[in-house]
């Protein structure tokens, strides 16, 4: 959908006007395009605080991706050479005074970042620190990363990756995601890397989903369509599921992706059974994306019971039932990935969306509750929580509210459906087995939260 | 500090103008005043979903506080009688369809709430549900409560209390806090009640802190002064700590509260030793409130190392060192309470506050990391995270930013220092031993979060 303000402020006259009036000056994001140069951000500066345990593995990843990683002789060595990424291994920062190293590196280097650059701070999960001072210093990183995300602007994003001791080799897919154009609309996020639930063997980094069967619900349009497209682009065989009413459209979508259409009402009592039968006939799944979702907004006093129930049935009950049925009925393979779609509304609540927010908070409960059970079958389940994404749904929001929703994030713009899809492709990656039970926001670091 | 807009919109002409222009219409909050009628909200409606396990204990609390609790014959029985509280025991809601009960009760009753009313939803912590569908339904409550908090307005607040099975008798202090005027500026919060770390014996509900010795750092002014005053009002003997430079002022404050002054630079190398010596001479502590905090705002590229270090030393390193010294040196008694002061900036990050936000995120790390260790000594540690509180600090914020900060929450106004103090008094309560390792926001449900 069109963001007129974004276009306008990137004309010379619009830029001047926005700057003069102190208005937001969003840059058009540089998104991933297959085969295009610059998809991986290069060069970067790599530095580590004392006792960092991640530099070796980071160097290996940079070497494998032809990323030039300059390692400064001194952490705060001054330089004016522009770079596209700053990577700091903070995993060993063992107490509060050692956080000075974090300050020193970023104070000296932050001006070197080009527009559209990336910052990645890596730490040790506080809950895995045996020493209190270490845990406190590591937990403090969250405040740093989120502040930096809010102050750098110019389409720069900042994330924190907590890597569990012993899981150093599992951060590959996440480092590549966060240091690439794929994560253009993800900012201020905290992700934990643990021991993987599966051992995928060799990974085709070029088309990592080759040979994988993916199910995407609500695949006919909007975010679901983008998910199906991106997964197919990464090599997956996509089963596009949507309601029978749009079957003709669905057939076209599936055909365009070399995939299969499955017209099914996921809220029907026999939906799980039919899906399992389909998997039995056509092939079981490696990736399941619960994207189908609806809204029926009203304040609670005016909301009908039908509106409550419908939203709960589609957004929450169906993902819960289908996930457990697929796991129990072996409709999803070992090494499988389940991805739920939550929402900022599920995290922060939203006026007039008590049904929607309840269902989307429930999706977080599903992700967190099912993760240990899924892991026993070598399957991960994670969630994405989109913020303001430009779709037909958000195009219907009244202008002023829409403008507020678009600008109230660190990138001062709405995201595109493909931004959500790219985050899902990262979670669905065969190398992402160390990520389980987590919800990642795709919101440009929206102000809104809990 | 004065909120001119709040006063203006509560004149007839200001009210008309705000309504006509669709501007926020905050109501002046009704705060707790000792001895005043109406401090506890009464009457309330009490309802429970299937298999709720908390109604008996809630009835007992209502009886003990002379609260009239109407129990409707049917959960969705229509009534137009106004009430000041709605309490719903959702602890037994075992799956997504049972969430309909939640909808039915609030749909039927939400209009009955007077201005300044309270909503309290009680649940079972999802991580303590053995059944996945139960965990999902319980986790979904968060989205409901946060949405309701954003839609009810008229100074109504909404909270969610997760009560661990077996800890039903431990929710007394929290139910009283949330159904009273003491929690006027707390909204949209989720609190967990677990088995208590101590067994306090008989509780004086009237002056619950009688006989308790409390240490408050930064007690000379602002939020620290309010904390000292509220704790003293609840019966505590307060040791008012502040920097030597303000010792004369500190003596006056301490004298006015019948307490003791302790002039001490908490960042000095010998601070912990001196504090332990003081406790050895004058008496060990039951309550320790780490309130002292400073800001030195600058974007990271412009921030000096001194500004980074100073903020980290006062806001984080001192609470960490003093807490561990007091616990290890037996300067805090069994049944003790440590309370850290974090900030919304520590949760969400803030532009130009990378030092402050890092330190305040670290306070959350301290609360979470120290909680299990403290519990072994029958001590709890919790945190409060103030949002926009009207102080000399916020009075210096430029007008437009200040106005935005004030209005961007469900109550459309800033809080007062006493609001933070009341939350701290609740966490310091002898009956709050079931709350440990948690951070509660005092922010009127600020939009901002992570």
Short mmCIF file of N, CA and C in Angstrom, two decimals, chain A residues 59-185:
data_model
loop_
_atom_site.label_atom_id
_atom_site.label_comp_id
_atom_site.label_asym_id
_atom_site.label_seq_id
_atom_site.Cartn_x
_atom_site.Cartn_y
_atom_site.Cartn_z
N UNK A 59 33.67 -14.90 13.06
CA UNK A 59 34.66 -14.83 11.98
C UNK A 59 34.38 -15.90 10.94
N UNK A 60 34.04 -17.09 11.42
CA UNK A 60 33.73 -18.19 10.51
C UNK A 60 32.54 -17.85 9.62
N UNK A 61 31.50 -17.27 10.24
CA UNK A 61 30.30 -16.89 9.47
C UNK A 61 30.66 -15.81 8.44
N UNK A 62 31.47 -14.83 8.87
CA UNK A 62 31.85 -13.76 7.94
C UNK A 62 32.66 -14.33 6.77
N UNK A 63 33.57 -15.25 7.07
CA UNK A 63 34.36 -15.85 6.01
C UNK A 63 33.45 -16.60 5.03
N UNK A 64 32.48 -17.34 5.56
CA UNK A 64 31.59 -18.12 4.70
C UNK A 64 30.70 -17.24 3.84
N UNK A 65 30.46 -16.00 4.28
CA UNK A 65 29.56 -15.12 3.53
C UNK A 65 30.32 -14.01 2.80
N UNK A 66 31.66 -14.15 2.72
CA UNK A 66 32.49 -13.12 2.07
C UNK A 66 32.26 -11.74 2.67
N UNK A 67 32.04 -11.69 3.96
CA UNK A 67 31.87 -10.41 4.63
C UNK A 67 33.22 -9.96 5.17
N UNK A 68 33.60 -8.75 4.81
CA UNK A 68 34.84 -8.19 5.34
C UNK A 68 34.56 -7.68 6.74
N UNK A 69 35.23 -8.28 7.71
CA UNK A 69 35.02 -7.88 9.10
C UNK A 69 36.32 -7.31 9.65
N UNK A 70 36.34 -6.00 9.82
CA UNK A 70 37.52 -5.34 10.39
C UNK A 70 37.50 -5.52 11.90
N UNK A 71 38.60 -5.98 12.43
CA UNK A 71 38.72 -6.11 13.88
C UNK A 71 39.66 -5.02 14.37
N UNK A 72 39.13 -4.00 15.05
CA UNK A 72 39.99 -2.88 15.44
C UNK A 72 41.03 -3.32 16.47
N UNK A 73 42.22 -2.72 16.39
CA UNK A 73 43.29 -3.06 17.33
C UNK A 73 42.85 -2.68 18.75
N UNK A 74 42.28 -1.48 18.85
CA UNK A 74 41.69 -1.08 20.13
C UNK A 74 40.21 -0.88 19.93
N UNK A 75 39.45 -1.26 20.94
CA UNK A 75 38.00 -1.24 20.85
C UNK A 75 37.48 0.17 20.53
N UNK A 76 38.20 1.20 21.01
CA UNK A 76 37.73 2.56 20.80
C UNK A 76 38.65 3.33 19.86
N UNK A 77 39.31 2.58 18.97
CA UNK A 77 40.18 3.23 17.99
C UNK A 77 39.33 4.12 17.10
N UNK A 78 39.72 5.39 16.92
CA UNK A 78 38.92 6.28 16.09
C UNK A 78 39.12 5.96 14.61
N UNK A 79 38.06 6.05 13.85
CA UNK A 79 38.14 5.82 12.41
C UNK A 79 36.95 6.51 11.76
N UNK A 80 37.15 6.97 10.55
CA UNK A 80 36.03 7.62 9.86
C UNK A 80 35.56 6.79 8.68
N UNK A 81 36.17 5.63 8.50
CA UNK A 81 35.78 4.77 7.38
C UNK A 81 34.35 4.26 7.62
N UNK A 82 33.50 4.44 6.62
CA UNK A 82 32.11 4.02 6.77
C UNK A 82 31.98 2.50 6.70
N UNK A 83 31.11 1.95 7.48
CA UNK A 83 30.83 0.52 7.45
C UNK A 83 29.32 0.31 7.47
N UNK A 84 28.92 -0.91 7.15
CA UNK A 84 27.47 -1.19 7.08
C UNK A 84 26.98 -2.00 8.26
N UNK A 85 27.92 -2.42 9.10
CA UNK A 85 27.49 -3.17 10.28
C UNK A 85 28.46 -3.01 11.43
N UNK A 86 27.93 -2.99 12.66
CA UNK A 86 28.75 -3.01 13.87
C UNK A 86 28.33 -4.23 14.68
N UNK A 87 29.30 -5.09 14.95
CA UNK A 87 28.99 -6.33 15.67
C UNK A 87 29.85 -6.36 16.93
N UNK A 88 29.20 -6.50 18.06
CA UNK A 88 29.94 -6.47 19.32
C UNK A 88 29.61 -7.70 20.15
N UNK A 89 30.65 -8.46 20.45
CA UNK A 89 30.47 -9.65 21.28
C UNK A 89 30.60 -9.24 22.75
N UNK A 90 29.45 -9.10 23.40
CA UNK A 90 29.41 -8.67 24.80
C UNK A 90 29.24 -9.86 25.74
N UNK A 91 29.35 -11.06 25.19
CA UNK A 91 28.97 -12.26 25.97
C UNK A 91 29.78 -12.43 27.25
N UNK A 92 31.02 -11.89 27.24
CA UNK A 92 31.87 -12.08 28.42
C UNK A 92 31.81 -10.94 29.42
N UNK A 93 31.10 -9.87 29.11
CA UNK A 93 31.07 -8.72 30.04
C UNK A 93 30.52 -9.22 31.38
N UNK A 94 31.38 -9.21 32.39
CA UNK A 94 31.11 -9.99 33.59
C UNK A 94 30.55 -9.19 34.75
N UNK A 95 30.58 -7.87 34.62
CA UNK A 95 29.99 -7.05 35.68
C UNK A 95 29.67 -5.65 35.14
N UNK A 96 29.14 -4.81 35.98
CA UNK A 96 28.70 -3.49 35.54
C UNK A 96 29.87 -2.64 35.03
N UNK A 97 31.01 -2.58 35.74
CA UNK A 97 32.12 -1.78 35.18
C UNK A 97 32.55 -2.24 33.79
N UNK A 98 32.46 -3.52 33.50
CA UNK A 98 32.85 -3.99 32.16
C UNK A 98 31.91 -3.51 31.06
N UNK A 99 30.72 -3.08 31.44
CA UNK A 99 29.82 -2.50 30.43
C UNK A 99 30.43 -1.24 29.81
N UNK A 100 31.42 -0.66 30.47
CA UNK A 100 32.14 0.48 29.87
C UNK A 100 32.67 0.13 28.48
N UNK A 101 33.06 -1.12 28.28
CA UNK A 101 33.59 -1.55 26.97
C UNK A 101 32.54 -1.39 25.88
N UNK A 102 31.32 -1.70 26.25
CA UNK A 102 30.19 -1.55 25.33
C UNK A 102 30.07 -0.09 24.93
N UNK A 103 30.08 0.78 25.95
CA UNK A 103 30.04 2.22 25.68
C UNK A 103 31.17 2.63 24.76
N UNK A 104 32.40 2.21 25.11
CA UNK A 104 33.58 2.67 24.38
C UNK A 104 33.52 2.30 22.90
N UNK A 105 33.13 1.07 22.65
CA UNK A 105 33.08 0.63 21.25
C UNK A 105 32.05 1.44 20.47
N UNK A 106 30.85 1.54 21.00
CA UNK A 106 29.81 2.21 20.23
C UNK A 106 29.99 3.72 20.18
N UNK A 107 30.49 4.28 21.27
CA UNK A 107 30.78 5.71 21.26
C UNK A 107 31.77 6.05 20.14
N UNK A 108 32.79 5.20 19.98
CA UNK A 108 33.83 5.48 18.98
C UNK A 108 33.36 5.16 17.56
N UNK A 109 32.46 4.20 17.41
CA UNK A 109 32.17 3.67 16.08
C UNK A 109 30.81 4.00 15.50
N UNK A 110 29.92 4.52 16.32
CA UNK A 110 28.53 4.62 15.88
C UNK A 110 28.36 5.57 14.69
N UNK A 111 29.22 6.57 14.60
CA UNK A 111 29.12 7.51 13.47
C UNK A 111 29.60 6.90 12.15
N UNK A 112 30.28 5.76 12.26
CA UNK A 112 30.79 5.12 11.03
C UNK A 112 29.71 4.36 10.28
N UNK A 113 28.59 4.16 10.92
CA UNK A 113 27.54 3.36 10.30
C UNK A 113 26.86 4.10 9.16
N UNK A 114 26.82 3.48 7.99
CA UNK A 114 26.06 4.04 6.88
C UNK A 114 24.57 3.95 7.19
N UNK A 115 23.80 4.76 6.44
CA UNK A 115 22.35 4.57 6.45
C UNK A 115 22.06 3.12 6.06
N UNK A 116 20.97 2.57 6.56
CA UNK A 116 20.57 1.18 6.32
C UNK A 116 21.53 0.17 6.98
N UNK A 117 22.39 0.66 7.87
CA UNK A 117 23.33 -0.24 8.53
C UNK A 117 22.66 -1.12 9.59
N UNK A 118 23.46 -2.00 10.16
CA UNK A 118 22.96 -2.95 11.16
C UNK A 118 23.87 -2.94 12.36
N UNK A 119 23.26 -3.01 13.54
CA UNK A 119 24.02 -3.21 14.77
C UNK A 119 23.58 -4.53 15.38
N UNK A 120 24.55 -5.34 15.75
CA UNK A 120 24.23 -6.61 16.39
C UNK A 120 25.10 -6.74 17.64
N UNK A 121 24.43 -6.82 18.78
CA UNK A 121 25.13 -7.06 20.04
C UNK A 121 24.85 -8.50 20.44
N UNK A 122 25.88 -9.21 20.84
CA UNK A 122 25.70 -10.61 21.24
C UNK A 122 26.03 -10.75 22.72
N UNK A 123 25.22 -11.51 23.42
CA UNK A 123 25.42 -11.67 24.85
C UNK A 123 25.17 -13.09 25.31
N UNK A 124 25.30 -13.27 26.61
CA UNK A 124 24.98 -14.55 27.25
C UNK A 124 23.62 -14.40 27.93
N UNK A 125 22.70 -15.34 27.73
CA UNK A 125 21.39 -15.18 28.36
C UNK A 125 21.56 -15.04 29.88
N UNK A 126 20.97 -13.99 30.48
CA UNK A 126 21.16 -13.78 31.92
C UNK A 126 20.81 -15.03 32.74
N UNK A 127 19.79 -15.75 32.31
CA UNK A 127 19.35 -16.93 33.06
C UNK A 127 20.36 -18.07 32.96
N UNK A 128 21.36 -17.94 32.09
CA UNK A 128 22.42 -18.94 32.01
C UNK A 128 23.74 -18.47 32.62
N UNK A 129 23.72 -17.32 33.27
CA UNK A 129 24.92 -16.84 33.95
C UNK A 129 24.91 -17.40 35.37
N UNK A 130 26.02 -17.97 35.80
CA UNK A 130 26.06 -18.52 37.16
C UNK A 130 26.37 -17.42 38.18
N UNK A 131 26.96 -16.34 37.71
CA UNK A 131 27.34 -15.26 38.61
C UNK A 131 26.34 -14.11 38.50
N UNK A 132 25.93 -13.55 39.64
CA UNK A 132 24.92 -12.49 39.63
C UNK A 132 25.37 -11.26 38.85
N UNK A 133 26.60 -10.81 39.09
CA UNK A 133 27.08 -9.60 38.40
C UNK A 133 27.10 -9.81 36.88
N UNK A 134 27.44 -11.01 36.45
CA UNK A 134 27.42 -11.33 35.03
C UNK A 134 25.98 -11.25 34.49
N UNK A 135 25.05 -11.84 35.23
CA UNK A 135 23.65 -11.83 34.82
C UNK A 135 23.12 -10.41 34.71
N UNK A 136 23.48 -9.58 35.66
CA UNK A 136 23.00 -8.19 35.66
C UNK A 136 23.56 -7.43 34.46
N UNK A 137 24.86 -7.59 34.22
CA UNK A 137 25.48 -6.90 33.08
C UNK A 137 24.84 -7.36 31.77
N UNK A 138 24.59 -8.65 31.67
CA UNK A 138 24.00 -9.18 30.43
C UNK A 138 22.57 -8.69 30.24
N UNK A 139 21.81 -8.67 31.33
CA UNK A 139 20.43 -8.20 31.23
C UNK A 139 20.38 -6.72 30.85
N UNK A 140 21.39 -5.98 31.32
CA UNK A 140 21.46 -4.54 31.03
C UNK A 140 21.57 -4.27 29.52
N UNK A 141 22.13 -5.22 28.77
CA UNK A 141 22.30 -5.04 27.32
C UNK A 141 20.98 -4.70 26.62
N UNK A 142 19.90 -5.25 27.18
CA UNK A 142 18.59 -4.99 26.55
C UNK A 142 18.27 -3.51 26.49
N UNK A 143 18.54 -2.82 27.61
CA UNK A 143 18.25 -1.38 27.65
C UNK A 143 19.11 -0.62 26.67
N UNK A 144 20.35 -1.07 26.53
CA UNK A 144 21.28 -0.42 25.61
C UNK A 144 20.81 -0.56 24.16
N UNK A 145 20.53 -1.78 23.80
CA UNK A 145 20.14 -2.08 22.42
C UNK A 145 18.84 -1.34 22.04
N UNK A 146 17.90 -1.34 22.96
CA UNK A 146 16.63 -0.68 22.64
C UNK A 146 16.79 0.84 22.55
N UNK A 147 17.69 1.39 23.35
CA UNK A 147 17.93 2.84 23.25
C UNK A 147 18.63 3.19 21.95
N UNK A 148 19.63 2.40 21.61
CA UNK A 148 20.38 2.64 20.38
C UNK A 148 19.43 2.55 19.18
N UNK A 149 18.55 1.56 19.21
CA UNK A 149 17.57 1.41 18.13
C UNK A 149 16.74 2.67 17.95
N UNK A 150 16.46 3.35 19.07
CA UNK A 150 15.62 4.55 18.99
C UNK A 150 16.41 5.78 18.59
N UNK A 151 17.74 5.75 18.73
CA UNK A 151 18.47 6.98 18.43
C UNK A 151 19.22 6.98 17.11
N UNK A 152 19.46 5.84 16.49
CA UNK A 152 20.32 5.84 15.30
C UNK A 152 19.61 6.33 14.04
N UNK A 153 18.31 6.02 13.91
CA UNK A 153 17.54 6.46 12.73
C UNK A 153 18.20 6.03 11.41
N UNK A 154 17.96 6.75 10.32
CA UNK A 154 18.52 6.47 9.00
C UNK A 154 18.38 4.99 8.61
N UNK A 155 17.25 4.38 9.00
CA UNK A 155 16.94 2.99 8.62
C UNK A 155 17.94 1.98 9.19
N UNK A 156 18.66 2.40 10.23
CA UNK A 156 19.59 1.48 10.90
C UNK A 156 18.80 0.65 11.92
N UNK A 157 19.09 -0.64 11.99
CA UNK A 157 18.42 -1.48 12.97
C UNK A 157 19.42 -2.05 13.97
N UNK A 158 18.93 -2.39 15.14
CA UNK A 158 19.78 -2.82 16.26
C UNK A 158 19.12 -4.03 16.93
N UNK A 159 19.89 -5.11 17.14
CA UNK A 159 19.30 -6.27 17.81
C UNK A 159 20.28 -6.85 18.82
N UNK A 160 19.72 -7.67 19.70
CA UNK A 160 20.50 -8.36 20.72
C UNK A 160 20.28 -9.86 20.58
N UNK A 161 21.39 -10.59 20.44
CA UNK A 161 21.32 -12.04 20.30
C UNK A 161 21.96 -12.64 21.55
N UNK A 162 21.15 -13.31 22.36
CA UNK A 162 21.68 -14.00 23.53
C UNK A 162 22.01 -15.44 23.13
N UNK A 163 23.28 -15.79 23.20
CA UNK A 163 23.70 -17.12 22.76
C UNK A 163 24.07 -17.95 23.99
N UNK A 164 23.31 -18.99 24.19
CA UNK A 164 23.53 -19.88 25.34
C UNK A 164 24.91 -20.53 25.24
N UNK A 165 25.63 -20.66 26.36
CA UNK A 165 26.92 -21.37 26.29
C UNK A 165 26.71 -22.78 25.73
N UNK A 166 27.52 -23.14 24.76
CA UNK A 166 27.36 -24.44 24.12
C UNK A 166 26.60 -24.36 22.81
N UNK A 167 25.92 -23.24 22.58
CA UNK A 167 25.11 -23.10 21.36
C UNK A 167 25.77 -22.14 20.37
N UNK A 168 27.07 -21.90 20.52
CA UNK A 168 27.78 -20.92 19.68
C UNK A 168 27.65 -21.24 18.19
N UNK A 169 27.60 -22.52 17.85
CA UNK A 169 27.53 -22.88 16.43
C UNK A 169 26.11 -22.72 15.86
N UNK A 170 25.17 -22.34 16.70
CA UNK A 170 23.77 -22.30 16.25
C UNK A 170 23.29 -20.91 15.84
N UNK A 171 24.21 -19.93 15.86
CA UNK A 171 23.73 -18.57 15.61
C UNK A 171 23.83 -18.15 14.14
N UNK A 172 24.31 -19.06 13.31
CA UNK A 172 24.59 -18.75 11.91
C UNK A 172 23.40 -18.12 11.18
N UNK A 173 22.24 -18.79 11.20
CA UNK A 173 21.08 -18.28 10.45
C UNK A 173 20.64 -16.92 11.00
N UNK A 174 20.79 -16.73 12.29
CA UNK A 174 20.33 -15.47 12.90
C UNK A 174 21.28 -14.33 12.59
N UNK A 175 22.58 -14.59 12.64
CA UNK A 175 23.55 -13.55 12.29
C UNK A 175 23.35 -13.14 10.84
N UNK A 176 23.17 -14.13 9.97
CA UNK A 176 22.95 -13.80 8.54
C UNK A 176 21.67 -13.00 8.35
N UNK A 177 20.63 -13.36 9.07
CA UNK A 177 19.36 -12.64 8.94
C UNK A 177 19.51 -11.20 9.41
N UNK A 178 20.07 -11.04 10.58
CA UNK A 178 20.13 -9.69 11.15
C UNK A 178 21.15 -8.79 10.46
N UNK A 179 22.15 -9.39 9.81
CA UNK A 179 23.12 -8.58 9.07
C UNK A 179 22.81 -8.55 7.58
N UNK A 180 21.55 -8.73 7.25
CA UNK A 180 21.18 -8.69 5.84
C UNK A 180 19.99 -7.76 5.65
N UNK A 181 19.63 -7.56 4.40
CA UNK A 181 18.47 -6.74 4.09
C UNK A 181 17.16 -7.45 4.44
N UNK A 182 17.26 -8.74 4.72
CA UNK A 182 16.04 -9.48 5.05
C UNK A 182 15.36 -8.95 6.32
N UNK A 183 16.17 -8.39 7.21
CA UNK A 183 15.62 -7.94 8.50
C UNK A 183 15.36 -6.44 8.51
N UNK A 184 15.10 -5.87 7.33
CA UNK A 184 15.00 -4.41 7.22
C UNK A 184 13.99 -3.79 8.19
N UNK A 185 12.91 -4.49 8.50
CA UNK A 185 11.86 -3.90 9.36
C UNK A 185 11.85 -4.51 10.77
#
